[in-house]
Amino acid sequence: MPSPMFRPLPRRKLAAVTTALPDGGHGAPAIDPYLWLEDVMGEAPLAWVAAQNAVALDELQGRPEYAPLRERLGTILDSNERIPHVRRHGAYYYNFWRDANHVRGIWRRTTLASYALPEPQWDTVLDLDALAADEGENWVWHGVTSLYPAGERCLVSLSRGGGDAAVVREFDVSSRCFVDDGFQLAEAKSDVAWIDADTIFVSTDFGPGSLTTSGYPRIVKEWRRGTPLAAARTVFEAATDDLGVGAWKDFTPGHTHQFISRQIGFYSSELFLRDGNGLTRIDKPLDANAFTVRDQLVIELRSDWTVGDSTYPQGALLATGLQAFLDGTRRFDVLFAPTATSSLDGVAATRSALLLNVLDNVKNRLVELSHVDGAWQRRDVDAPAFGTLEVSALDEIESSQYFLTVTDFLHPTTLYLAEAGTDARAPLKSLPGFFDAAPYQVTQYHATSPDGTRVPYFVVMGADAKLDGSNPTVLYGYGGFEISLKPFYSGVTGAAWLGQGGVYVLANIRGGGEFGPRWHQAALQQHRQRAFDDFIAVAEDLGRRGITSPRHLGIMGGSNGGLLVGAALTQRPELFNAVVCQVPLLDMRRYHRLLAGASWMGEYGDPDDAAAWDHIARYSPYHNVSADRRYPRVLFTTSTRDDRVHPGHARKMVARMREQGHDVLYWENTEGGHAGAANNAQQAQMWALTYTFLLNQLR
């Protein structure tokens, strides 16, 4: 279903709507003839989708590779040997689990002692399959927030079909029932947080004027139990053109605080401390993140910050006493400062320490910080020195223990139980080897972008593969929103691609966060072409090294990565023989008018601004695809239920390319939201279609 900000018009009216497109040089008509495909649930667009799906499914499911591949991927995705990651609520550790017998999933719990056993004793708390059947809904699990400290009262979010919009219901764990007279919210992109047993913060669709232009709530209210939502008291209102707003409570004994966050844009925000009915603005840079850890205020910088006679560098992590800061003191301890090759990849707080996850040349290492007698003590954690590390605290208020996840391309992911203050850790769970990793090797190379920037990328390939340009290769990239792409273990990739003789390449292009804010900001807005240049440079470098050649090279990306491969497709089609474009942005003239698109103008710029559009128009795939050029074959995939990136992007691009005579395939899943799939069976289908397409194009 469309988000509240998208009001579909009947087709007869849509057909009369015109969209001004740039004149000259971009191959686009003055009027968009495919605007009617933006009507997400319209009868005519859905009939068009059904026809396109039939063509793609008939071809790909008819290939001999498809059926065994789908069966194998289904076995991997449903495997009982997967790691059941848990989150603590009160005394128990909860996991949401899907498999062949629990298609929509079960929410279950166990104790930590039981979780450490090879076969934990699980207690099912909520069966989503049974709930969906009872209520006649296609529920998809969207998460839960519990009331500290007991964790027995929860606010459960359920999405219809996997979209971002969800209903919220209060759930009583002890009785295994939803609370009849409890807190409930209708379907919306809501944000909720507990204040106490009878009060919550709520940001939701309160009616006309309550949403931002991005489709997110702009008003935070305090809602008391037993009162109607309409009577909830307003705490804060953001501006209509802000991104959104949220609120939460820090329950740390002795350091209990309430906070309001005004998200102005994707990279700018204000933070307010709520004291009674008053709000105190935390005096931080707008583009910095800030949070509290007990008595300390921690600030993460996205740009240089000069305070008094001190300048703190972009990408640094600072700390100071919260009360002293509120009193006007501006003296900070520098907890982390970036280098040319390192950036801060994450921060986790336990009861006794801060754990800094540092990314150094796209490999993680851990640093532990303890605040003792007013000073920070630092030590390096003796963690595995390869691949990717992820850290999550068991409970940042009560426990010094944390989960450490270790993974890379060829070693199955292992989950450890660790504790601050020591390097000792105990393995809890590990994936099986879903594919034989022995024949493969991982190498990190660098390509040189046109402006001289060295761009790292990983190659996973057979150790005995010949460097004669004949290897079928998939190049994956993202390059946006300061998101880092790191080594990962995937049974799907291993079985469906590496095991079929393929080479997998992961590109760490600008726009991502691999080297901190500077790496991201280097490809922002008018500099977006740098991300595409980096990706193309990696593709060319693969050819120079003999790893592959255009005949055997495919590219794949989703969401912002869908824009990336769409731009690469239209700019350098001769470099590739296959493109997989997933849940993509493609019409960059209208992206800010579709669903959550307005929230991304900080990333791409405002197409309604002439200067910004001059840059955007040069790469917008929908406006640069041409009947006069020859393109590699493309598989576009999206979801009807994607209420973040509008499916109209992919629909219109396919219609346009088909009109121009290009050979493309299109598959739109009816469920799945922005993930593209709502359950394991749909994931197996999606990936089997994807890799069947790539195998047939690139071998």
XYZ file of C-alpha atoms in Angstrom:
699
model
C 0.000 0.000 0.000
C 1.182 3.543 -0.636
C 2.367 5.666 2.234
C 0.051 8.405 3.596
C 1.919 11.024 1.559
C 1.112 9.348 -1.747
C -2.495 9.801 -2.819
C -2.949 7.784 -6.020
C -5.231 9.330 -8.598
C -7.507 7.326 -10.905
C -5.719 6.417 -14.100
C -7.813 8.726 -16.207
C -6.502 11.637 -14.162
C -2.941 10.366 -13.983
C -2.812 10.137 -17.740
C -3.460 13.858 -17.910
C -0.701 14.776 -15.465
C 2.533 15.964 -17.062
C 6.001 16.012 -15.604
C 8.496 18.478 -16.983
C 11.697 16.736 -17.963
C 14.960 18.371 -19.002
C 15.221 19.617 -22.529
C 17.942 18.293 -24.770
C 20.789 15.886 -24.207
C 19.099 13.473 -21.841
C 16.910 11.567 -24.273
C 13.713 12.174 -22.309
C 10.392 13.376 -23.687
C 8.916 16.650 -22.440
C 6.033 14.694 -20.895
C 6.449 11.516 -18.860
C 4.220 8.942 -20.609
C 4.597 6.402 -17.806
C 3.480 8.481 -14.848
C 0.411 6.242 -14.544
C 2.674 3.410 -13.357
C 3.230 5.339 -10.117
C -0.331 4.419 -9.060
C 0.917 1.594 -6.838
C -2.341 -0.330 -6.419
C -4.115 0.879 -9.560
C -5.872 -1.735 -11.661
C -4.014 -0.919 -14.873
C -0.518 -0.736 -13.300
C -1.055 -4.032 -11.464
C -2.193 -5.659 -14.710
C 0.999 -4.355 -16.333
C 3.036 -5.780 -13.425
C 1.356 -9.169 -13.761
C 2.208 -9.281 -17.454
C 5.844 -8.373 -16.838
C 6.138 -10.904 -14.012
C 4.754 -13.637 -16.244
C 7.445 -13.017 -18.844
C 10.294 -13.050 -16.311
C 9.022 -16.058 -14.377
C 8.310 -18.042 -17.515
C 11.874 -17.580 -18.719
C 13.857 -17.808 -15.487
C 11.851 -20.505 -13.749
C 12.030 -22.514 -16.958
C 15.837 -22.558 -16.876
C 17.334 -25.862 -15.658
C 19.336 -24.074 -12.943
C 16.314 -22.512 -11.260
C 14.533 -25.386 -9.487
C 17.590 -26.973 -7.831
C 18.918 -23.536 -6.936
C 15.672 -22.480 -5.278
C 15.523 -25.742 -3.354
C 19.122 -25.358 -2.151
C 18.643 -21.729 -1.143
C 15.404 -22.595 0.649
C 17.289 -25.238 2.631
C 19.967 -22.707 3.597
C 17.507 -19.966 4.548
C 15.349 -22.355 6.606
C 18.261 -24.204 8.197
C 17.941 -24.866 11.927
C 21.716 -24.374 12.111
C 21.433 -20.637 11.482
C 22.465 -18.433 14.399
C 19.383 -17.394 16.393
C 20.468 -13.891 17.374
C 18.874 -12.703 20.604
C 18.011 -9.497 22.400
C 17.511 -9.188 26.129
C 14.176 -8.079 27.567
C 14.128 -8.391 31.344
C 15.441 -11.773 32.483
C 15.053 -13.498 29.117
C 16.699 -13.491 25.705
C 14.325 -13.199 22.763
C 14.678 -14.287 19.161
C 12.451 -13.924 16.114
C 12.681 -17.053 13.966
C 11.440 -18.100 10.534
C 11.750 -21.496 8.910
C 9.724 -23.860 6.713
C 7.336 -24.593 9.603
C 7.084 -20.963 10.721
C 6.803 -19.024 7.480
C 5.817 -15.705 9.045
C 7.778 -16.512 12.177
C 7.647 -16.990 15.922
C 8.851 -14.709 18.694
C 10.422 -16.923 21.331
C 12.600 -16.670 24.413
C 15.100 -18.560 26.527
C 17.586 -17.948 29.336
C 21.230 -17.103 28.739
C 22.309 -20.432 30.230
C 19.961 -22.295 27.906
C 21.017 -20.193 24.927
C 24.618 -21.307 25.454
C 23.578 -24.947 24.960
C 23.778 -26.597 21.532
C 19.975 -26.990 21.599
C 18.379 -24.181 23.662
C 14.980 -24.698 25.233
C 12.798 -22.120 23.520
C 9.467 -20.857 24.801
C 7.218 -19.438 22.062
C 5.736 -16.088 23.088
C 3.936 -15.082 19.868
C 3.207 -17.145 16.750
C 2.847 -14.785 13.800
C 1.535 -17.498 11.462
C -1.295 -18.283 13.861
C -2.029 -14.589 14.431
C -2.119 -13.867 10.684
C -4.446 -16.823 10.092
C -6.775 -15.806 12.931
C -6.976 -12.201 11.772
C -6.839 -12.756 8.020
C -3.784 -10.485 7.694
C -0.427 -10.926 5.951
C 1.517 -9.836 9.040
C 5.284 -9.320 8.825
C 7.272 -8.862 12.041
C 8.520 -5.323 12.498
C 10.099 -5.406 15.928
C 9.316 -4.796 19.584
C 10.208 -2.390 22.372
C 9.826 -3.485 25.992
C 9.359 -1.670 29.278
C 12.498 -1.654 31.417
C 13.382 -3.405 33.676
C 11.027 -6.431 33.706
C 10.412 -6.476 29.956
C 6.968 -8.054 30.403
C 5.021 -5.276 28.695
C 5.917 -4.693 25.055
C 4.912 -2.570 22.098
C 4.856 -4.906 19.103
C 5.002 -3.558 15.529
C 3.377 -5.551 12.717
C 3.525 -4.636 9.040
C 1.074 -5.668 6.355
C 3.193 -7.285 3.670
C 6.524 -5.914 4.872
C 6.215 -2.169 4.269
C 7.697 0.411 6.635
C 4.242 1.421 7.872
C 3.091 -0.789 10.739
C 0.412 -1.154 13.364
C 1.507 -1.038 17.014
C -0.122 -3.106 19.764
C 0.645 -3.496 23.432
C 1.470 -7.097 24.345
C 1.629 -8.768 27.764
C 4.339 -11.436 27.736
C 3.193 -13.167 30.921
C -0.321 -13.819 29.562
C 0.841 -14.206 25.924
C -1.944 -11.821 24.885
C -2.390 -8.430 23.358
C -3.760 -5.974 25.914
C -7.396 -5.261 25.035
C -7.415 -1.740 26.443
C -3.709 -1.172 25.891
C -1.800 1.189 23.655
C -2.682 0.642 20.001
C -1.846 2.563 16.844
C -3.273 2.238 13.359
C -0.992 1.544 10.412
C 1.555 4.342 10.031
C 5.281 5.010 10.106
C 5.180 5.443 13.865
C 7.809 5.814 16.569
C 7.000 4.743 20.136
C 8.955 4.512 23.394
C 8.086 3.734 26.997
C 8.220 6.415 29.692
C 6.675 4.281 32.442
C 4.096 1.509 32.798
C 1.243 3.880 31.994
C 2.858 6.400 29.649
C 4.575 6.321 26.268
C 6.060 8.719 23.785
C 4.251 8.461 20.465
C 4.975 9.935 17.045
C 2.505 8.846 14.388
C -0.005 10.031 11.822
C -2.272 12.187 13.982
C -4.217 13.440 10.975
C -3.859 16.290 8.465
C -0.716 18.335 8.968
C 0.955 15.865 11.335
C 3.437 14.414 8.826
C 6.543 15.842 7.220
C 6.963 16.117 3.468
C 8.979 12.875 3.758
C 5.939 11.066 5.131
C 7.225 10.649 8.694
C 5.651 11.966 11.915
C 6.588 15.504 12.879
C 4.862 15.621 16.288
C 5.817 13.868 19.543
C 3.120 13.396 22.153
C 2.940 11.938 25.640
C 0.119 9.403 25.802
C -1.353 8.250 29.112
C -2.959 4.868 29.519
C -6.745 4.890 29.439
C -6.997 8.122 27.479
C -7.758 8.448 23.752
C -4.888 9.168 21.398
C -6.566 12.452 20.523
C -6.075 13.565 24.145
C -2.326 12.868 24.174
C -0.296 15.923 25.162
C 2.023 17.468 22.579
C 5.654 17.530 23.693
C 7.358 18.780 20.537
C 6.568 19.736 16.948
C 9.117 19.648 14.147
C 8.775 21.630 10.934
C 6.822 20.249 8.010
C 9.931 20.142 5.829
C 12.001 18.345 8.485
C 12.596 14.617 8.073
C 10.854 13.563 11.291
C 10.962 13.445 15.063
C 11.353 10.887 17.837
C 11.678 10.576 21.595
C 13.018 8.089 24.144
C 13.914 7.618 27.788
C 17.250 6.527 29.225
C 16.372 4.259 32.166
C 19.876 4.112 33.699
C 19.435 4.392 37.501
C 20.833 7.688 38.715
C 21.058 9.005 35.177
C 17.458 8.851 34.007
C 16.745 11.306 31.210
C 14.177 11.911 28.492
C 15.268 13.066 25.040
C 13.593 14.516 21.966
C 15.324 14.300 18.588
C 14.355 16.651 15.792
C 15.701 15.085 12.593
C 16.004 18.103 10.312
C 17.501 16.165 7.413
C 19.287 12.895 6.922
C 22.523 14.376 8.304
C 21.299 17.191 10.528
C 19.452 17.054 13.823
C 18.760 18.786 17.094
C 18.724 16.979 20.439
C 16.694 18.220 23.406
C 16.814 17.136 27.036
C 13.332 17.097 28.551
C 13.040 18.141 32.177
C 9.431 18.255 33.343
C 7.649 20.317 30.716
C 10.801 22.141 29.641
C 13.229 21.331 26.835
C 16.937 22.160 26.868
C 18.721 22.068 23.521
C 22.025 20.184 23.537
C 24.504 22.609 21.984
C 26.098 20.332 19.406
C 26.798 20.830 15.685
C 23.670 20.137 13.628
C 25.441 17.391 11.680
C 26.785 15.641 14.801
C 25.228 12.703 16.638
C 24.959 12.851 20.426
C 23.886 10.455 23.168
C 24.475 9.869 26.867
C 26.257 7.041 28.662
C 25.552 7.416 32.360
C 26.965 10.825 33.343
C 28.778 11.371 30.040
C 27.608 13.156 26.905
C 29.150 11.536 23.820
C 29.304 13.402 20.494
C 30.250 11.955 17.101
C 31.375 14.563 14.569
C 30.634 14.600 10.844
C 32.625 17.787 10.284
C 35.416 19.722 12.027
C 34.201 21.510 15.156
C 35.966 24.514 16.647
C 35.095 25.186 20.284
C 37.030 27.953 21.956
C 40.665 27.489 20.994
C 40.296 23.787 20.174
C 39.342 22.232 16.854
C 38.148 18.637 16.831
C 38.427 16.717 13.558
C 35.696 15.345 11.351
C 34.937 11.752 12.324
C 36.103 12.149 15.930
C 34.264 10.844 18.994
C 34.182 13.186 21.987
C 32.995 12.867 25.586
C 32.359 15.234 28.461
C 30.317 15.319 31.639
C 26.679 15.991 30.809
C 26.037 18.328 33.735
C 29.240 20.258 33.132
C 28.259 20.625 29.475
C 24.808 21.924 30.436
C 26.539 24.370 32.783
C 28.574 25.727 29.878
C 31.852 23.806 30.061
C 33.255 22.860 26.647
C 36.227 20.639 27.489
C 36.158 17.266 25.735
C 38.062 14.032 25.903
C 38.853 12.705 22.429
C 37.808 9.050 22.527
C 38.599 8.459 18.864
C 40.301 10.419 16.116
C 40.318 9.098 12.531
C 43.402 8.495 10.409
C 43.858 8.311 6.660
C 42.784 4.658 6.688
C 40.580 4.357 9.796
C 37.112 5.453 10.819
C 34.647 4.788 13.612
C 32.324 1.975 12.558
C 30.185 1.799 15.695
C 29.916 2.311 19.442
C 28.419 -0.090 21.987
C 27.949 0.659 25.673
C 28.038 -1.906 28.458
C 27.581 -1.205 32.158
C 31.318 -0.640 32.619
C 32.774 0.310 29.257
C 32.395 1.789 25.816
C 33.403 -0.488 22.958
C 34.614 1.305 19.851
C 34.417 -0.670 16.607
C 37.115 0.794 14.379
C 37.250 0.162 10.648
C 40.842 0.222 9.401
C 41.293 -0.313 5.666
C 37.853 -1.984 5.691
C 38.786 -4.428 8.484
C 37.447 -4.129 12.021
C 39.276 -3.926 15.348
C 37.942 -3.212 18.837
C 38.989 -0.640 21.419
C 37.609 -0.691 24.966
C 37.230 2.509 26.998
C 36.469 2.654 30.722
C 35.669 5.859 32.622
C 37.447 5.526 35.979
C 37.870 8.335 38.514
C 37.055 10.980 35.937
C 39.496 9.719 33.290
C 39.156 7.433 30.289
C 41.293 4.306 30.227
C 41.888 2.649 26.879
C 42.902 -0.830 25.805
C 42.885 -2.739 22.534
C 40.727 -5.852 22.583
C 42.453 -9.005 21.375
C 39.763 -9.885 18.842
C 40.232 -11.733 15.528
C 42.180 -9.517 13.161
C 40.411 -10.457 9.953
C 37.118 -9.570 8.360
C 34.162 -8.046 10.135
C 33.390 -7.644 13.837
C 30.030 -6.625 15.248
C 29.363 -5.830 18.907
C 26.101 -5.630 20.845
C 25.699 -5.268 24.596
C 23.605 -7.783 26.508
C 22.249 -4.919 28.600
C 24.048 -1.598 28.748
C 22.523 -0.749 32.113
C 23.028 -3.954 34.108
C 25.698 -6.070 32.402
C 29.322 -5.782 31.319
C 28.903 -8.678 28.892
C 28.472 -8.306 25.156
C 27.973 -10.405 22.054
C 30.832 -10.401 19.553
C 30.062 -11.558 16.019
C 33.001 -12.514 13.807
C 32.621 -13.106 10.081
C 34.245 -12.817 6.680
C 33.646 -14.115 3.159
C 34.941 -17.650 3.704
C 34.677 -18.354 7.451
C 31.193 -19.146 8.766
C 29.932 -16.507 11.173
C 30.642 -17.198 14.855
C 28.926 -15.567 17.833
C 30.894 -15.197 21.079
C 29.968 -14.118 24.601
C 32.569 -11.639 25.829
C 32.970 -9.305 28.792
C 34.462 -5.851 29.145
C 37.770 -5.851 30.970
C 39.006 -9.159 29.587
C 39.904 -10.746 26.269
C 38.411 -14.078 27.294
C 35.315 -15.055 25.336
C 33.229 -18.165 24.865
C 31.833 -19.312 21.507
C 28.040 -19.558 21.665
C 26.877 -20.273 18.129
C 28.417 -20.752 14.705
C 27.053 -21.197 11.230
C 27.831 -24.442 9.450
C 29.787 -24.288 6.227
C 26.960 -23.824 3.722
C 29.514 -24.200 0.929
C 33.024 -25.585 0.612
C 35.275 -22.564 1.135
C 38.559 -24.431 0.663
C 38.956 -23.681 -3.073
C 38.593 -19.905 -2.668
C 40.748 -16.979 -1.696
C 40.009 -13.370 -0.746
C 42.166 -10.533 -2.044
C 41.874 -6.801 -1.502
C 42.823 -4.654 -4.484
C 42.661 -0.942 -5.269
C 41.403 0.747 -8.402
C 42.240 4.324 -9.349
C 39.298 6.628 -10.001
C 39.591 9.377 -12.676
C 40.455 12.001 -10.034
C 43.294 9.823 -8.672
C 41.458 8.458 -5.614
C 42.430 4.905 -4.679
C 39.285 2.813 -4.244
C 39.553 -0.517 -2.375
C 37.602 -3.596 -3.328
C 37.492 -7.252 -2.304
C 37.619 -10.179 -4.736
C 36.463 -13.670 -3.741
C 37.475 -16.251 -6.335
C 38.892 -19.707 -6.856
C 42.554 -19.911 -5.896
C 43.294 -21.684 -9.157
C 41.139 -19.457 -11.392
C 42.872 -18.365 -14.581
C 43.400 -14.654 -15.102
C 42.315 -14.792 -18.735
C 39.212 -12.617 -18.483
C 36.826 -15.571 -18.684
C 35.553 -15.731 -15.084
C 31.836 -14.961 -14.594
C 31.941 -12.093 -12.092
C 29.412 -10.128 -10.084
C 30.430 -6.666 -8.905
C 28.337 -5.371 -6.005
C 28.239 -1.802 -4.734
C 26.221 0.731 -2.752
C 28.089 3.996 -2.270
C 25.688 6.131 -0.264
C 24.345 7.309 3.091
C 27.683 6.668 4.874
C 26.988 2.904 4.831
C 30.064 0.682 4.810
C 30.204 -2.566 2.843
C 32.290 -5.110 4.755
C 33.223 -8.767 4.334
C 30.350 -11.116 5.191
C 29.575 -14.829 5.114
C 26.618 -15.799 2.939
C 25.466 -19.316 2.254
C 23.294 -17.911 -0.535
C 26.211 -16.206 -2.299
C 28.475 -19.185 -1.724
C 26.052 -21.813 -2.990
C 24.405 -19.829 -5.777
C 27.454 -18.044 -7.167
C 30.867 -19.099 -5.872
C 29.864 -22.749 -6.024
C 28.833 -22.285 -9.654
C 32.287 -21.020 -10.630
C 31.548 -17.323 -10.127
C 33.734 -14.532 -8.779
C 32.235 -12.120 -6.222
C 33.518 -8.536 -5.953
C 32.603 -6.007 -3.241
C 33.462 -2.376 -4.048
C 34.119 0.175 -1.277
C 33.331 3.274 -3.319
C 32.916 6.852 -2.133
C 29.509 7.749 -0.759
C 29.860 4.904 1.730
C 31.300 5.135 5.233
C 34.374 2.928 4.891
C 36.706 5.853 5.650
C 34.301 7.925 7.709
C 32.350 11.085 6.918
C 34.958 12.380 4.448
C 34.511 9.295 2.248
C 30.758 9.780 2.319
C 30.755 13.520 1.757
C 33.142 13.219 -1.182
C 30.192 11.871 -3.225
C 27.364 13.992 -1.842
C 24.951 15.937 -4.034
C 26.848 17.724 -6.834
C 29.728 15.256 -6.365
C 27.583 12.134 -6.868
C 29.335 11.229 -10.078
C 32.412 10.303 -8.059
C 30.614 7.246 -6.657
C 29.752 6.122 -10.181
C 33.289 6.857 -11.372
C 34.707 4.739 -8.541
C 32.422 1.824 -9.402
C 33.306 2.015 -13.082
C 37.003 2.221 -12.168
C 36.692 -1.043 -10.235
C 34.989 -2.676 -13.228
C 37.807 -1.541 -15.506
C 40.440 -2.668 -13.010
C 38.943 -6.161 -12.949
C 39.489 -6.309 -16.695
C 43.064 -5.029 -16.492
C 43.910 -7.725 -13.966
C 42.403 -10.427 -16.165
C 39.903 -11.405 -13.500
C 37.036 -10.943 -15.939
C 35.970 -9.080 -19.084
C 32.812 -7.255 -20.210
C 31.342 -10.445 -21.675
C 31.488 -12.096 -18.236
C 30.962 -9.110 -15.903
C 27.664 -8.335 -14.195
C 26.789 -5.668 -11.648
C 24.250 -5.738 -8.842
C 22.895 -3.235 -6.343
C 19.753 -2.378 -4.419
C 18.034 0.829 -3.270
C 20.755 3.505 -3.581
C 22.803 0.682 -5.078
C 20.042 0.315 -7.665
C 20.669 3.927 -8.637
C 24.384 3.125 -8.785
C 24.011 0.231 -11.221
C 21.391 2.193 -13.169
C 23.895 5.013 -13.648
C 26.675 2.574 -14.578
C 24.306 0.909 -17.046
C 23.485 4.151 -18.855
C 26.993 5.637 -18.693
C 29.194 2.656 -19.580
C 27.000 -0.141 -20.959
C 29.883 -1.659 -22.902
C 31.568 -2.734 -19.654
C 28.879 -5.226 -18.606
C 26.821 -8.136 -19.860
C 24.262 -8.286 -17.032
C 22.713 -5.880 -14.537
C 20.589 -6.744 -11.496
C 18.819 -3.591 -10.300
C 16.907 -4.122 -7.030
C 14.297 -1.837 -5.356
C 16.013 1.069 -7.144
C 15.838 4.816 -7.398
C 15.902 5.648 -11.111
C 13.690 8.669 -11.807
C 15.751 11.314 -10.067
C 13.511 14.114 -11.328
C 10.626 12.913 -9.173
C 12.298 10.881 -6.419
C 11.664 13.588 -3.821
C 7.922 13.509 -4.570
C 7.548 9.748 -4.111
C 7.033 8.169 -0.659
C 10.055 8.843 1.604
C 12.060 10.438 -1.197
C 12.056 13.950 0.223
C 14.135 12.705 3.150
C 17.050 11.970 0.806
C 17.549 15.455 -0.602
C 20.511 15.826 1.759
C 22.122 12.967 -0.150
C 21.241 13.847 -3.739
C 20.036 17.448 -3.782
C 16.702 19.033 -4.680
C 15.724 18.386 -8.328
C 13.446 21.442 -8.216
C 16.540 23.598 -7.769
C 17.935 24.365 -11.227
C 21.580 24.146 -10.180
C 21.041 20.844 -8.383
C 19.037 19.414 -11.275
C 21.847 20.289 -13.662
C 24.020 17.762 -11.787
C 21.312 15.192 -11.144
C 20.084 15.202 -14.743
C 23.490 14.088 -15.941
C 23.175 10.736 -14.161
C 19.436 10.123 -13.602
C 19.065 6.697 -15.283
C 15.459 7.265 -16.373
C 16.499 10.394 -18.224
C 19.684 9.075 -19.768
C 18.630 5.729 -21.185
C 18.541 5.960 -24.961
C 17.137 4.030 -27.895
C 20.378 4.749 -29.743
C 22.628 2.798 -27.377
C 23.087 -0.906 -26.825
C 22.707 -2.067 -23.240
C 23.449 -5.290 -21.404
C 20.442 -7.322 -20.322
C 18.848 -6.115 -17.078
C 16.776 -7.809 -14.391
C 14.776 -5.259 -12.380
C 13.224 -6.405 -9.095
C 11.056 -4.509 -6.633
C 8.059 -4.904 -4.317
C 4.510 -3.608 -4.506
C 4.699 -3.180 -0.726
C 7.854 -1.074 -0.774
C 6.685 2.137 0.880
C 10.195 3.574 1.125
C 11.483 3.530 -2.477
C 8.500 3.740 -4.794
C 8.098 0.761 -7.161
C 7.280 3.312 -9.864
C 11.018 3.880 -10.331
C 11.574 0.347 -11.598
C 8.215 0.120 -13.375
C 8.787 3.255 -15.426
C 12.373 2.378 -16.289
C 11.285 -1.013 -17.607
C 8.450 0.486 -19.626
C 10.784 3.068 -21.129
C 13.506 0.564 -22.001
C 10.947 -1.799 -23.489
C 9.596 1.066 -25.595
C 13.125 1.740 -26.835
C 13.552 -1.895 -27.826
C 15.908 -3.031 -25.060
C 15.862 -6.552 -23.619
C 14.939 -6.346 -19.930
C 13.198 -8.556 -17.371
C 11.017 -7.368 -14.512
C 9.823 -9.068 -11.339
C 7.726 -7.283 -8.721
C 7.024 -9.219 -5.543
C 3.590 -8.447 -4.115
C 5.010 -8.504 -0.562
C 8.332 -7.782 1.041
C 8.591 -4.031 1.486
C 11.990 -2.491 0.837
C 13.669 -5.834 1.593
C 11.982 -7.255 -1.501
C 10.842 -10.425 0.305
C 8.651 -11.006 3.361
C 9.736 -14.539 4.299
C 12.344 -17.187 3.605
C 10.417 -18.751 0.714
C 10.175 -15.385 -1.036
C 13.880 -14.758 -0.414
C 14.713 -18.141 -1.929
C 12.633 -17.306 -4.981
C 14.127 -13.829 -5.340
C 17.727 -15.042 -5.126
C 17.105 -18.079 -7.307
C 15.684 -15.798 -10.011
C 18.616 -13.407 -9.589
C 21.391 -15.976 -9.805
C 19.679 -17.956 -12.560
C 19.664 -14.736 -14.586
C 23.332 -14.024 -13.830
C 24.492 -17.564 -14.529
C 22.843 -17.576 -17.939
C 24.181 -14.152 -18.866
C 27.757 -14.422 -17.656
C 29.016 -17.986 -18.046
